[in-house]
Structures are given as structure tokens and as C-alpha cells.
Amino acid sequence: MPALVVGPMLRHVDSVSASIWVETSEPCTVTVETAGGAYRSPTFTVHGHHYAIVDLVGLSQDIASYSVSLDGDQVWPLAGRPASRVRLLPAEGPRRLAFGSCRTSVPHDSAHVRTHGDDVLRAYGVSLMRADEQEWPDLLLLLGDQVYADSPSPQMLDYIHARRTTEPQGEIADFEEYAELYRQAWTDPEIRWLLSTVPTAMIFDDHDLRDDWNTSQSWREKMALTSWWPRRVVAGLGAYFVYQHLGNLTPAERAADPLVRELTEGGGDGGPALDAFAAKADAEPSSNRWSYTRDLGHTRLIMIDTRCARQLTPGDRRMLDPDEWAWLQEQAATPAERLVIGSSIPFLLPEGVHGVQNWNEALCDGKWGRTAQRLSEQLRQAVDLEHWAAFRRSFEDLGRMLVKLGKPAVILSGDVHYSYLAKASAGQIYQVVCSPIRNPLSRLLRWANVLTQFGLATLVGSLLARLAGIPRPPFRWRVTKGPLFQNALATLTFPDTITWYESVGDGVRPIDSARLA
């Protein structure tokens, strides 16, 4: 009898439809039953794993509860848990978005809490179970590092060691291990309920594949020489497509996608087709687009791929290659009251750090000679100098575009393991960072970040950039709130309120809040 392995996960939701994703233990027909009718989809198979995405279409009102059956046997909801439900996106747009990034998947016992802190996503789920529906977010944005493929939990390491002794030891190797990594990340009962009830939109960052993924051309060349990386990157991108990207798409986008059609209609195991797609997506980024948009009434949401779509040519580095940049310009120009841009890595860093990254990029491009170039490349990879500031031309292009558009633009990011709000001096450009959900810096590293990114870098960053002959940015900005180092999840309550939450007891409480003004 088939069982539910992961899910149900409520993914794309608009004013008339909702999509529910599942993984099952065997091929079967998945049925989502509601008071208004039943919706069905057969599973498809990839590398021996079975998935389905069920579209609930033609909806005219919220669904107070739904159940999931596999070949007629009900497997959801879990006994003793609240009902899962579907709230359609209001026509005027969402009232509230929740967002965050960087979540390790370790147990919730006291030993792991001491090192990893409380899981704020889990605590948030518990809070929502008790909260009035008006307090629920209309959408949850997961902005990268949903899983840590390069730093698995002890439980994941036990799984790896039980099945192989080959390289890479201590890291994910193939699709089978990615499937287990996602299962461990998303099957805690409170997490499972939250993801079954709140729609999600996701984008990857480096740890979904590996630390420093696509930092530079030098990094790619180094990784290509390893025996295991080609298999790993294919497995990582393939797993990301199935577990994360598939649910980012609208039903119409999935219907038009040739790979989705091949997986769902081709019969047999779609593993080879997925692998071929992933290999090409890594080798030729313009062959596929991971970025996507959602029209949210008053808001245009643009989720940007800031990892796979990079142009890494020394001397002409770009965060987004020409095709991706042209696409972003077109999407940003679409009429909307405001833009919300999901970028896994921050656009506006503390100004001093921005200057350091500008300087490092110039030296990596040979500004001070070959020896400085070599050492600067080592520094770039060692301390993660790879944000928008380290792709200066792309930073300036995006900044000027947002100023010219003249509408509020809120950039939501993670990655840096502290949270803050920054505001540009020109236009209505705001950077809001919420990181980590569960992976805090040690006390020593917290102080090191304060001293280097908000202290030392502030003094020397601009000087280094000037010494390297780098022009000033098109505008200035300042951090107006933070840094906050706790594990956190944040909300954007439209039109202008940001609130960061931390875990407390059996729920969450606000750490701090700010107005976008």
C-alpha cells in the first residue's frame, strides 16, 4: 500500500487555483478531497522516487479543510493535528508575506538546540496553529539554503555511511541522498502542517548545492577536477527541480514546460531525462531559467536566480548573464504598485563591506598584478566575497534600474546569518535580510561580524575601493535596523511593516520591527 513520504506541500496559489505537491512510496493515484470536490493526479517516477502535483482549479472560495488519499486510502491529515486548508490569494494582493533563509535540519533535542538553536520555522508553525487566520501569511518565501548538502546532520551522515564509503565523505553525492535530505528537512509534524497550509515560493542558494557554488570561474574549474562534483551538481539541480522549482510554477507554466511533460507523460523512470536537463542547465545556464515571477495584486514578486545564472568571465563578471538581465528588466517594468524582489544574497550590504567586495573583484581581475590577483581569488572564496557588490557592474545596473522605475522596491534576502534593514538614499529601495531560520553564528563569529562588517570595513572599505580606482556607487545607503543575530523568521505586512520573530517557549515572539519609510 503506498504511503506519504513527503508532503502534502501547498505550493502555487492564486485567486482561482492551488497546487499541492507530494512524494509517495509507490506509484499511485493521488487524490486531494475537499468539500467542493475531488482532484486527482497520477504519480510520476524519477530515480525510483514517486511524485505528484495536484492542481485544484476553478476555485471560487477558500477551502476550509482538505484530505489526501493514495489509491483511495486516506493518508492526510495526521491524527491529532489541525486540518490543512487552502486560502486563495486575495484579488487586491496579499496582506502579509513571511520569509527567511538558511535552515539546518537537525533534531529538536537539547543537545542540538545548544548548537543550532531553536527551529523558528517549526515554532512559527506551532504559533499559526493557535493564531487567528488574519495573522497568517498569504505566502512564505524560502530564500535559499533550504537544505545543507555540504554539511548534513548526524542523522543524514548515518544514512550516507550506511550506503557508501566513496567520495565525497560527509556530503551529499547523488539523487538518492538528496531525496533523503529533503525528507529529513520537511517531515517534522509541525513543519509538515505549516507547509501543507501556507503557500510557498522558493529559490536556491549555495548550500542547496555546495558552499561557494559559482563564486568564480576559478571555483568552477577547481570543482570540475574532482571525481564526484559532476554527479553531485547534476543530482543537486535535478533534486531542486523536483522538490522546489516544480511548485514555483503556475499550472499553465508546468503544462508548457517540455521537461515536466516528459516526466509526467513519458512513462517509465524520468531519471535520465532529468539528469540530462540538469547537466545542461549547469553547463549552459541560458538553456533554462530558474527565476520566476508571481503577480500578487498590488505587488509584482520577482524571484531571482543569483547562483546558476552568473556570468563568471574575469573582467566582465555579472550576477545575471545578458539573457537573465534582459528578462529581469522586462519583468520589473510590468505595471505594479511595488516590486518585491527575492534575491538569496543581499543587494545592499553594509557600505564598508560593499567597498571591500568592490576592491576584491578589481584585484581578482588583475588590477594590482598577478600575485595580488591570485591571492585575491583565494580571499574571495575563503570569506565569501561574492554578493552583488562583488559583481559591481550588475549592482550598478540594478540600482539604476530601480531608481529609474520610481516605484517602491523591497529586496528580500538571506545568506549572511544576521538580519537587518537598509534604505537607499535614492528612490524607494529597501533591503530586508532575514537569516538564519536555524543555523546561528557562534558568539565569537557574531562579534567578528560586528567588528569587521560594521566596524573595520566601514573605515577601510571605501578607502580600498578608491585605491583600486573604483567609481562610487550610483547612490548611498545605510543600515537602519540591526544587525540581529538570532535565529529568525520575518514578515512583510503590506504596505510597509517588517517584523522579525524568534522562537520562545512553544511559539514565536517579535524581536524587532521597522517601517519602510
Coordinates of C-alpha atoms in Angstrom, one line a residue:
M1 CA 0.0 0.0 0.0
P2 CA 1.5 3.4 -0.9
A3 CA 2.5 5.8 1.9
L4 CA 3.1 9.5 2.0
V5 CA 6.8 10.2 2.2
V6 CA 7.0 14.0 2.0
G7 CA 4.1 16.5 1.9
P8 CA 1.5 17.5 1.2
M9 CA 3.0 20.9 0.4
L10 CA 0.8 23.7 -0.7
R11 CA 2.8 25.5 -3.4
H12 CA 1.5 27.9 -6.1
V13 CA -1.8 29.6 -5.1
D14 CA -3.7 32.4 -6.8
S15 CA -7.3 33.6 -6.7
V16 CA -8.7 30.6 -8.5
S17 CA -6.3 27.7 -8.1
A18 CA -3.9 25.9 -5.8
S19 CA -1.2 23.3 -6.4
I20 CA -0.4 20.5 -3.9
W21 CA 2.9 18.6 -4.2
V22 CA 3.6 15.1 -2.7
E23 CA 6.1 12.3 -2.7
T24 CA 4.8 8.8 -2.2
S25 CA 6.5 5.4 -1.5
E26 CA 5.0 3.7 -4.6
P27 CA 3.3 4.7 -7.9
C28 CA -0.3 5.5 -7.3
T29 CA -3.1 8.0 -7.9
V30 CA -3.1 10.9 -5.5
T31 CA -6.5 12.4 -4.6
V32 CA -7.0 15.7 -2.8
E33 CA -10.5 15.8 -1.4
T34 CA -12.4 18.9 -0.5
A35 CA -16.0 19.8 0.4
G36 CA -16.3 21.1 -3.2
G37 CA -15.0 18.0 -4.9
A38 CA -12.0 15.7 -5.5
Y39 CA -8.9 16.4 -7.6
R40 CA -6.6 13.7 -8.9
S41 CA -3.2 13.1 -10.4
P42 CA -1.1 10.0 -11.1
T43 CA 2.4 10.0 -9.8
F44 CA 5.5 10.1 -12.0
T45 CA 8.8 8.4 -11.2
V46 CA 12.3 9.9 -11.0
H47 CA 15.3 7.7 -9.9
G48 CA 12.9 5.3 -8.2
H49 CA 11.0 8.0 -6.3
H50 CA 7.4 8.9 -7.0
Y51 CA 5.9 12.3 -7.1
A52 CA 2.7 14.1 -8.0
I53 CA 1.4 17.7 -8.1
V54 CA -2.3 18.0 -7.9
D55 CA -3.9 21.2 -9.3
L56 CA -7.1 22.4 -7.6
V57 CA -8.7 24.6 -10.3
G58 CA -11.8 26.6 -10.8
L59 CA -11.9 27.6 -7.2
S60 CA -14.2 30.4 -6.0
Q61 CA -13.6 30.4 -2.3
D62 CA -11.2 29.2 0.4
I63 CA -11.1 25.5 1.3
A64 CA -11.7 25.1 5.0
S65 CA -10.0 21.6 5.0
Y66 CA -8.7 19.0 2.6
S67 CA -7.5 15.5 2.9
V68 CA -5.1 13.4 0.7
S69 CA -5.7 9.8 -0.3
L70 CA -3.4 7.4 -2.2
D71 CA -5.2 4.8 -4.3
G72 CA -8.3 5.5 -2.2
D73 CA -6.7 5.2 1.2
Q74 CA -6.6 8.4 3.3
V75 CA -3.1 9.4 4.5
W76 CA -3.6 13.0 5.5
P77 CA -4.3 14.8 7.8
L78 CA -2.3 13.2 10.6
A79 CA -4.2 12.1 13.6
G80 CA -4.4 14.7 16.3
R81 CA -3.3 17.6 14.0
P82 CA -5.3 20.5 12.8
A83 CA -6.9 20.3 9.3
S84 CA -4.9 21.6 6.4
R85 CA -6.6 24.3 4.4
V86 CA -6.3 26.5 1.3
R87 CA -6.7 30.2 1.4
L88 CA -6.8 31.8 -2.0
L89 CA -4.8 34.9 -2.8
P90 CA -6.9 38.0 -2.2
A91 CA -7.7 39.8 -5.5
E92 CA -6.2 43.0 -4.1
G93 CA -3.0 41.2 -3.2
P94 CA -1.5 39.6 -0.1
R95 CA -1.8 41.1 3.4
R96 CA 1.4 39.6 4.6
L97 CA 4.4 37.7 3.4
A98 CA 6.7 35.6 5.6
F99 CA 10.3 35.0 4.6
G100 CA 13.7 33.7 5.7
S101 CA 16.6 31.5 4.7
C102 CA 19.3 29.2 6.0
R103 CA 17.8 26.3 7.9
T104 CA 19.7 23.2 9.1
S105 CA 17.6 20.0 9.6
V106 CA 18.7 18.6 12.9
P107 CA 16.6 17.2 15.7
H108 CA 15.0 19.4 18.3
D109 CA 16.6 17.8 21.4
S110 CA 18.5 19.9 23.9
A111 CA 21.9 18.9 22.5
H112 CA 21.1 20.2 19.0
V113 CA 19.3 23.2 20.4
R114 CA 22.6 24.2 22.2
T115 CA 24.5 24.3 18.9
H116 CA 21.8 25.1 16.3
G117 CA 19.2 27.0 18.4
D118 CA 15.5 26.5 18.1
D119 CA 13.9 25.9 14.7
V120 CA 12.0 29.1 14.1
L121 CA 10.1 27.7 11.2
R122 CA 8.8 24.9 13.4
A123 CA 7.9 27.3 16.2
Y124 CA 6.1 29.5 13.6
G125 CA 4.0 26.6 12.5
V126 CA 3.0 25.9 16.1
S127 CA 2.1 29.6 16.6
L128 CA -0.1 29.6 13.4
M129 CA -2.0 26.5 14.6
R130 CA -3.2 28.7 17.5
A131 CA -3.4 32.1 15.8
D132 CA -6.3 33.8 14.2
E133 CA -6.4 33.3 10.5
Q134 CA -5.9 37.1 10.0
E135 CA -2.4 36.7 11.4
W136 CA -1.4 34.0 8.9
P137 CA 0.9 35.0 6.0
D138 CA -0.5 34.6 2.5
L139 CA 2.8 33.4 1.2
L140 CA 6.0 32.0 2.7
L141 CA 9.2 32.8 0.8
L142 CA 12.2 30.5 1.4
L143 CA 15.2 32.4 0.1
G144 CA 17.9 29.8 0.0
D145 CA 19.7 27.0 1.9
Q146 CA 16.5 25.1 2.4
V147 CA 18.9 22.1 2.8
Y148 CA 22.6 21.9 3.5
A149 CA 24.0 19.4 1.0
D150 CA 27.6 20.1 2.1
S151 CA 27.0 20.0 5.9
P152 CA 24.5 17.2 6.6
S153 CA 23.1 16.4 10.0
P154 CA 24.4 13.5 12.1
Q155 CA 21.3 11.5 11.0
M156 CA 22.0 12.2 7.4
L157 CA 25.6 11.2 7.8
D158 CA 24.5 7.9 9.3
Y159 CA 22.4 7.4 6.2
I160 CA 25.3 8.2 3.9
H161 CA 27.8 6.0 5.7
A162 CA 25.4 3.1 5.7
R163 CA 25.2 3.1 1.9
R164 CA 28.7 4.0 0.7
T165 CA 32.3 4.6 1.6
T166 CA 33.2 6.6 -1.6
E167 CA 33.8 10.3 -2.0
P168 CA 32.5 12.9 -1.1
Q169 CA 32.6 11.8 2.5
G170 CA 30.4 14.0 4.7
E171 CA 28.5 15.4 1.8
I172 CA 25.6 14.5 -0.5
A173 CA 26.6 12.5 -3.5
D174 CA 23.6 11.7 -5.7
F175 CA 19.8 12.0 -6.1
E176 CA 19.0 9.2 -3.6
E177 CA 20.8 11.1 -0.9
Y178 CA 19.2 14.4 -1.9
A179 CA 15.8 12.7 -1.6
E180 CA 16.6 11.6 1.9
L181 CA 18.0 15.1 2.8
Y182 CA 14.7 16.7 1.7
R183 CA 12.7 14.1 3.6
Q184 CA 14.5 14.8 6.8
A185 CA 14.1 18.6 6.3
W186 CA 10.4 18.6 5.6
T187 CA 8.7 15.8 7.6
D188 CA 8.7 17.1 11.2
P189 CA 5.0 17.2 12.0
E190 CA 4.8 20.9 12.8
I191 CA 6.8 21.8 9.6
R192 CA 4.7 19.4 7.6
W193 CA 1.4 21.0 8.7
L194 CA 2.8 24.5 8.1
L195 CA 3.9 23.6 4.5
S196 CA 0.5 22.0 3.9
T197 CA -1.4 25.1 4.8
V198 CA 0.8 28.2 3.8
P199 CA 1.7 28.5 0.1
T200 CA 5.5 28.6 -0.5
A201 CA 7.8 30.1 -3.2
M202 CA 11.5 29.0 -3.1
I203 CA 14.8 29.8 -4.6
F204 CA 18.2 28.2 -4.1
D205 CA 21.4 29.5 -2.6
D206 CA 24.9 27.9 -2.5
H207 CA 24.4 25.3 0.3
D208 CA 21.5 23.7 -1.6
L209 CA 24.3 22.6 -3.9
R210 CA 27.6 23.4 -2.2
D211 CA 29.3 26.3 -0.3
D212 CA 30.6 28.9 -2.7
W213 CA 28.7 27.5 -5.6
N214 CA 29.7 29.5 -8.7
T215 CA 31.7 32.0 -6.7
S216 CA 34.1 32.4 -9.7
Q217 CA 35.4 30.7 -12.8
S218 CA 38.3 29.6 -10.8
W219 CA 36.0 27.8 -8.4
R220 CA 34.2 26.0 -11.2
E221 CA 37.5 24.9 -12.7
K222 CA 38.7 23.6 -9.4
M223 CA 35.4 21.6 -8.7
A224 CA 35.4 20.2 -12.3
L225 CA 38.7 18.4 -11.5
T226 CA 37.1 16.4 -8.6
S227 CA 35.8 13.0 -9.5
W228 CA 32.5 13.4 -7.7
W229 CA 31.3 17.0 -8.4
P230 CA 29.8 16.4 -11.9
R231 CA 27.5 13.8 -10.5
R232 CA 26.7 16.0 -7.5
V233 CA 25.8 19.1 -9.4
V234 CA 23.5 17.1 -11.7
A235 CA 21.8 15.5 -8.7
G236 CA 21.5 18.8 -6.9
L237 CA 19.9 20.7 -9.7
G238 CA 17.7 17.7 -10.6
A239 CA 16.5 17.4 -7.0
Y240 CA 16.0 21.1 -6.8
F241 CA 13.8 21.0 -9.9
V242 CA 11.6 18.2 -8.4
Y243 CA 11.4 19.3 -4.7
Q244 CA 11.5 23.1 -5.1
H245 CA 11.2 24.5 -8.6
L246 CA 8.2 22.4 -9.8
G247 CA 5.9 24.0 -7.2
N248 CA 7.2 27.5 -8.1
L249 CA 5.5 27.2 -11.5
T250 CA 1.9 28.0 -12.3
P251 CA -0.3 25.2 -13.7
A252 CA 0.0 26.8 -17.1
E253 CA 3.8 27.1 -16.9
R254 CA 4.1 23.4 -15.9
A255 CA 1.8 22.4 -18.8
A256 CA 4.0 24.3 -21.2
D257 CA 7.3 23.0 -19.8
P258 CA 8.8 20.3 -22.0
L259 CA 10.7 18.6 -19.1
V260 CA 7.6 18.5 -17.0
R261 CA 5.7 16.9 -19.8
E262 CA 8.4 14.3 -20.4
L263 CA 8.5 13.4 -16.7
T264 CA 4.7 13.2 -16.2
E265 CA 3.6 11.8 -19.6
G266 CA 6.6 9.8 -20.8
G267 CA 6.1 6.7 -18.7
G268 CA 8.9 4.8 -17.0
D269 CA 11.6 6.4 -14.9
G270 CA 12.3 10.0 -15.8
G271 CA 15.7 10.0 -14.1
P272 CA 17.8 10.1 -17.3
A273 CA 15.8 13.0 -18.8
L274 CA 16.1 14.9 -15.5
D275 CA 19.9 14.3 -15.4
A276 CA 20.3 15.5 -19.0
F277 CA 18.4 18.6 -18.2
A278 CA 20.4 19.3 -15.1
A279 CA 23.7 18.8 -16.7
K280 CA 22.8 21.2 -19.5
A281 CA 21.4 23.8 -17.0
D282 CA 24.8 23.7 -15.2
A283 CA 26.9 23.9 -18.4
E284 CA 24.7 26.3 -20.3
P285 CA 22.8 28.5 -17.8
S286 CA 20.9 30.3 -20.6
S287 CA 19.3 26.9 -21.5
N288 CA 17.0 27.2 -18.5
R289 CA 15.5 29.8 -16.3
W290 CA 15.2 29.2 -12.5
S291 CA 14.0 32.8 -11.9
Y292 CA 10.2 33.3 -11.9
T293 CA 7.5 35.9 -11.1
R294 CA 4.2 36.0 -9.4
D295 CA 1.6 38.7 -9.8
L296 CA 0.2 39.4 -6.3
G297 CA -2.4 42.0 -6.9
H298 CA -0.8 45.2 -5.8
T299 CA 2.7 43.6 -5.9
R300 CA 5.0 42.1 -8.5
L301 CA 7.1 39.3 -6.9
I302 CA 10.3 38.6 -8.8
M303 CA 12.4 35.7 -7.5
I304 CA 15.9 35.9 -9.0
D305 CA 18.4 33.1 -9.6
T306 CA 21.7 34.7 -8.3
R307 CA 23.7 31.4 -8.5
C308 CA 23.2 29.5 -11.7
A309 CA 22.7 32.5 -14.0
R310 CA 26.0 34.2 -13.2
Q311 CA 28.5 35.2 -15.8
L312 CA 31.9 34.5 -14.3
T313 CA 34.2 35.8 -17.0
P314 CA 37.2 37.6 -15.3
G315 CA 37.0 41.2 -16.2
D316 CA 33.3 41.1 -17.1
R317 CA 31.6 39.3 -14.1
R318 CA 27.9 39.6 -13.9
M319 CA 25.4 38.5 -11.3
L320 CA 23.0 37.8 -14.1
D321 CA 24.1 36.9 -17.6
P322 CA 22.7 39.0 -20.5
D323 CA 19.7 36.8 -21.1
E324 CA 18.7 36.8 -17.4
W325 CA 19.3 40.5 -17.1
A326 CA 17.1 41.3 -20.1
W327 CA 14.4 39.1 -18.6
L328 CA 14.7 40.9 -15.2
Q329 CA 14.3 44.3 -16.9
E330 CA 11.2 43.2 -18.7
Q331 CA 9.6 41.7 -15.5
A332 CA 10.5 44.8 -13.4
A333 CA 8.8 47.1 -16.0
T334 CA 5.5 45.3 -15.7
P335 CA 2.9 47.6 -14.1
A336 CA 2.6 47.2 -10.4
E337 CA 2.3 49.4 -7.3
R338 CA 5.5 47.9 -5.9
L339 CA 8.2 45.3 -6.5
V340 CA 9.2 42.6 -4.1
I341 CA 12.4 41.0 -5.3
G342 CA 13.7 37.7 -3.8
S343 CA 17.5 37.6 -4.0
S344 CA 19.1 34.9 -1.9
I345 CA 22.1 37.1 -1.4
P346 CA 21.7 40.7 -0.3
F347 CA 21.9 43.6 -2.8
L348 CA 22.7 46.2 -0.2
L349 CA 25.4 45.1 2.3
P350 CA 26.8 47.4 5.0
E351 CA 28.6 50.1 2.9
G352 CA 32.1 49.2 4.1
V353 CA 31.7 45.6 3.2
H354 CA 30.4 46.7 -0.2
G355 CA 33.6 48.6 -0.7
V356 CA 35.8 45.6 0.3
Q357 CA 34.0 43.4 -2.2
N358 CA 34.3 46.0 -5.0
W359 CA 38.1 46.1 -4.2
N360 CA 38.4 42.4 -4.2
E361 CA 36.7 42.0 -7.5
A362 CA 39.0 44.6 -9.1
L363 CA 42.1 42.7 -7.8
C364 CA 40.7 39.4 -8.9
D365 CA 40.5 40.9 -12.4
G366 CA 44.2 41.9 -12.2
K367 CA 44.1 45.5 -11.1
W368 CA 47.2 45.2 -8.9
G369 CA 49.1 42.4 -10.9
R370 CA 49.2 38.7 -11.0
T371 CA 50.3 37.9 -7.4
A372 CA 47.5 40.1 -6.0
Q373 CA 45.1 38.5 -8.5
R374 CA 45.9 35.0 -7.2
L375 CA 45.7 36.0 -3.5
S376 CA 42.5 37.9 -4.0
E377 CA 40.8 35.0 -5.7
Q378 CA 41.8 32.9 -2.6
L379 CA 40.3 35.6 -0.4
R380 CA 37.1 35.8 -2.5
Q381 CA 36.5 32.1 -1.9
A382 CA 37.7 31.9 1.7
V383 CA 35.4 34.6 3.1
D384 CA 32.5 34.6 0.7
L385 CA 33.2 37.9 -1.2
E386 CA 30.5 37.0 -3.8
H387 CA 27.5 39.2 -3.2
W388 CA 26.1 41.8 -5.6
A389 CA 29.0 44.1 -4.6
A390 CA 31.4 41.6 -5.9
F391 CA 29.7 41.8 -9.3
R392 CA 29.9 45.6 -9.4
R393 CA 28.5 46.1 -12.9
S394 CA 25.4 44.2 -12.1
F395 CA 25.0 46.0 -8.8
E396 CA 25.1 49.4 -10.6
D397 CA 22.8 48.2 -13.4
L398 CA 20.2 47.0 -10.9
G399 CA 20.5 50.1 -8.7
R400 CA 20.0 52.5 -11.6
M401 CA 17.1 50.5 -13.0
L402 CA 15.3 50.5 -9.7
V403 CA 15.8 54.3 -9.2
K404 CA 14.5 54.9 -12.7
L405 CA 11.4 52.8 -12.2
G406 CA 10.4 55.2 -9.4
K407 CA 8.2 52.7 -7.5
P408 CA 8.9 51.1 -4.1
A409 CA 11.2 48.1 -4.4
V410 CA 11.8 45.8 -1.4
I411 CA 14.6 43.3 -1.8
L412 CA 14.3 40.3 0.5
S413 CA 17.4 38.3 1.1
G414 CA 19.2 35.9 3.5
D415 CA 22.6 34.2 3.3
V416 CA 24.7 36.3 5.7
H417 CA 23.5 34.8 9.0
Y418 CA 22.3 38.1 10.5
S419 CA 19.2 40.2 9.9
Y420 CA 18.9 43.9 9.1
L421 CA 17.1 46.6 7.2
A422 CA 18.9 49.1 4.8
K423 CA 17.5 52.0 2.9
A424 CA 19.0 53.6 -0.2
S425 CA 19.3 57.4 -0.4
A426 CA 17.9 57.5 -3.9
G427 CA 14.5 56.2 -4.9
Q428 CA 12.4 53.9 -2.7
I429 CA 14.8 51.0 -2.4
Y430 CA 14.8 48.8 0.7
Q431 CA 16.9 45.8 1.6
V432 CA 15.5 43.5 4.2
V433 CA 17.5 40.5 5.3
C434 CA 16.3 37.6 7.5
S435 CA 18.9 34.9 8.2
P436 CA 19.2 32.3 9.6
I437 CA 16.0 30.4 10.3
R438 CA 18.1 27.8 12.1
N439 CA 21.9 28.0 11.8
P440 CA 23.2 30.7 14.1
L441 CA 26.8 32.1 14.2
S442 CA 28.8 31.3 17.3
R443 CA 29.2 34.2 19.7
L444 CA 32.8 34.7 18.5
L445 CA 31.7 34.9 14.9
R446 CA 28.9 37.3 15.8
W447 CA 31.4 39.7 17.4
A448 CA 33.7 39.2 14.4
N449 CA 30.9 40.2 12.0
V450 CA 30.1 43.3 14.1
L451 CA 33.8 44.3 14.1
T452 CA 34.6 43.6 10.5
Q453 CA 31.3 44.4 8.7
F454 CA 30.0 47.2 10.8
G455 CA 33.3 48.5 12.2
L456 CA 36.6 47.8 10.4
A457 CA 35.1 47.5 7.0
T458 CA 33.3 50.8 7.4
L459 CA 36.6 52.5 7.9
V460 CA 38.7 50.8 5.2
G461 CA 36.1 49.6 2.6
S462 CA 35.7 53.0 0.8
L463 CA 39.5 53.6 1.0
L464 CA 40.4 50.3 -0.6
A465 CA 37.8 50.9 -3.3
R466 CA 39.2 54.3 -4.1
L467 CA 42.8 52.9 -4.1
A468 CA 41.7 50.4 -6.7
G469 CA 40.2 53.2 -8.9
I470 CA 36.6 52.0 -8.5
P471 CA 33.9 54.7 -9.1
R472 CA 31.5 55.5 -6.3
P473 CA 28.2 53.6 -6.4
P474 CA 25.2 55.3 -8.0
F475 CA 23.7 56.1 -4.6
R476 CA 24.4 55.7 -0.9
W477 CA 22.5 53.7 1.7
R478 CA 22.6 53.0 5.4
V479 CA 21.6 50.2 7.7
T480 CA 18.7 51.5 9.8
K481 CA 17.9 48.4 11.8
G482 CA 20.1 45.6 13.0
P483 CA 22.2 43.6 12.9
L484 CA 20.1 40.9 14.7
F485 CA 21.9 37.6 15.1
Q486 CA 19.1 35.3 16.5
N487 CA 17.5 32.5 14.5
A488 CA 14.6 34.3 13.0
L489 CA 11.7 34.4 10.5
A490 CA 10.4 37.7 9.3
T491 CA 7.1 39.1 7.9
L492 CA 6.4 42.0 5.5
T493 CA 2.9 43.3 6.3
F494 CA 1.8 45.5 3.4
P495 CA 2.4 48.2 2.7
D496 CA 5.3 49.0 4.9
T497 CA 5.9 47.0 8.2
I498 CA 8.8 44.5 8.7
T499 CA 8.8 42.3 11.8
W500 CA 11.4 39.7 12.8
Y501 CA 10.4 36.8 15.1
E502 CA 12.3 34.4 17.2
S503 CA 11.3 31.2 18.9
V504 CA 10.1 31.3 22.5
G505 CA 8.5 28.6 24.5
D506 CA 6.1 26.8 22.2
G507 CA 5.8 29.6 19.6
V508 CA 7.3 32.8 18.4
R509 CA 7.6 36.4 19.6
P510 CA 8.7 39.6 17.8
I511 CA 12.4 40.5 18.2
D512 CA 12.1 43.9 16.4
S513 CA 10.1 45.7 13.8
A514 CA 10.6 48.6 11.4
R515 CA 8.6 50.8 8.9
L516 CA 9.7 51.2 5.3
A517 CA 9.9 55.0 5.2

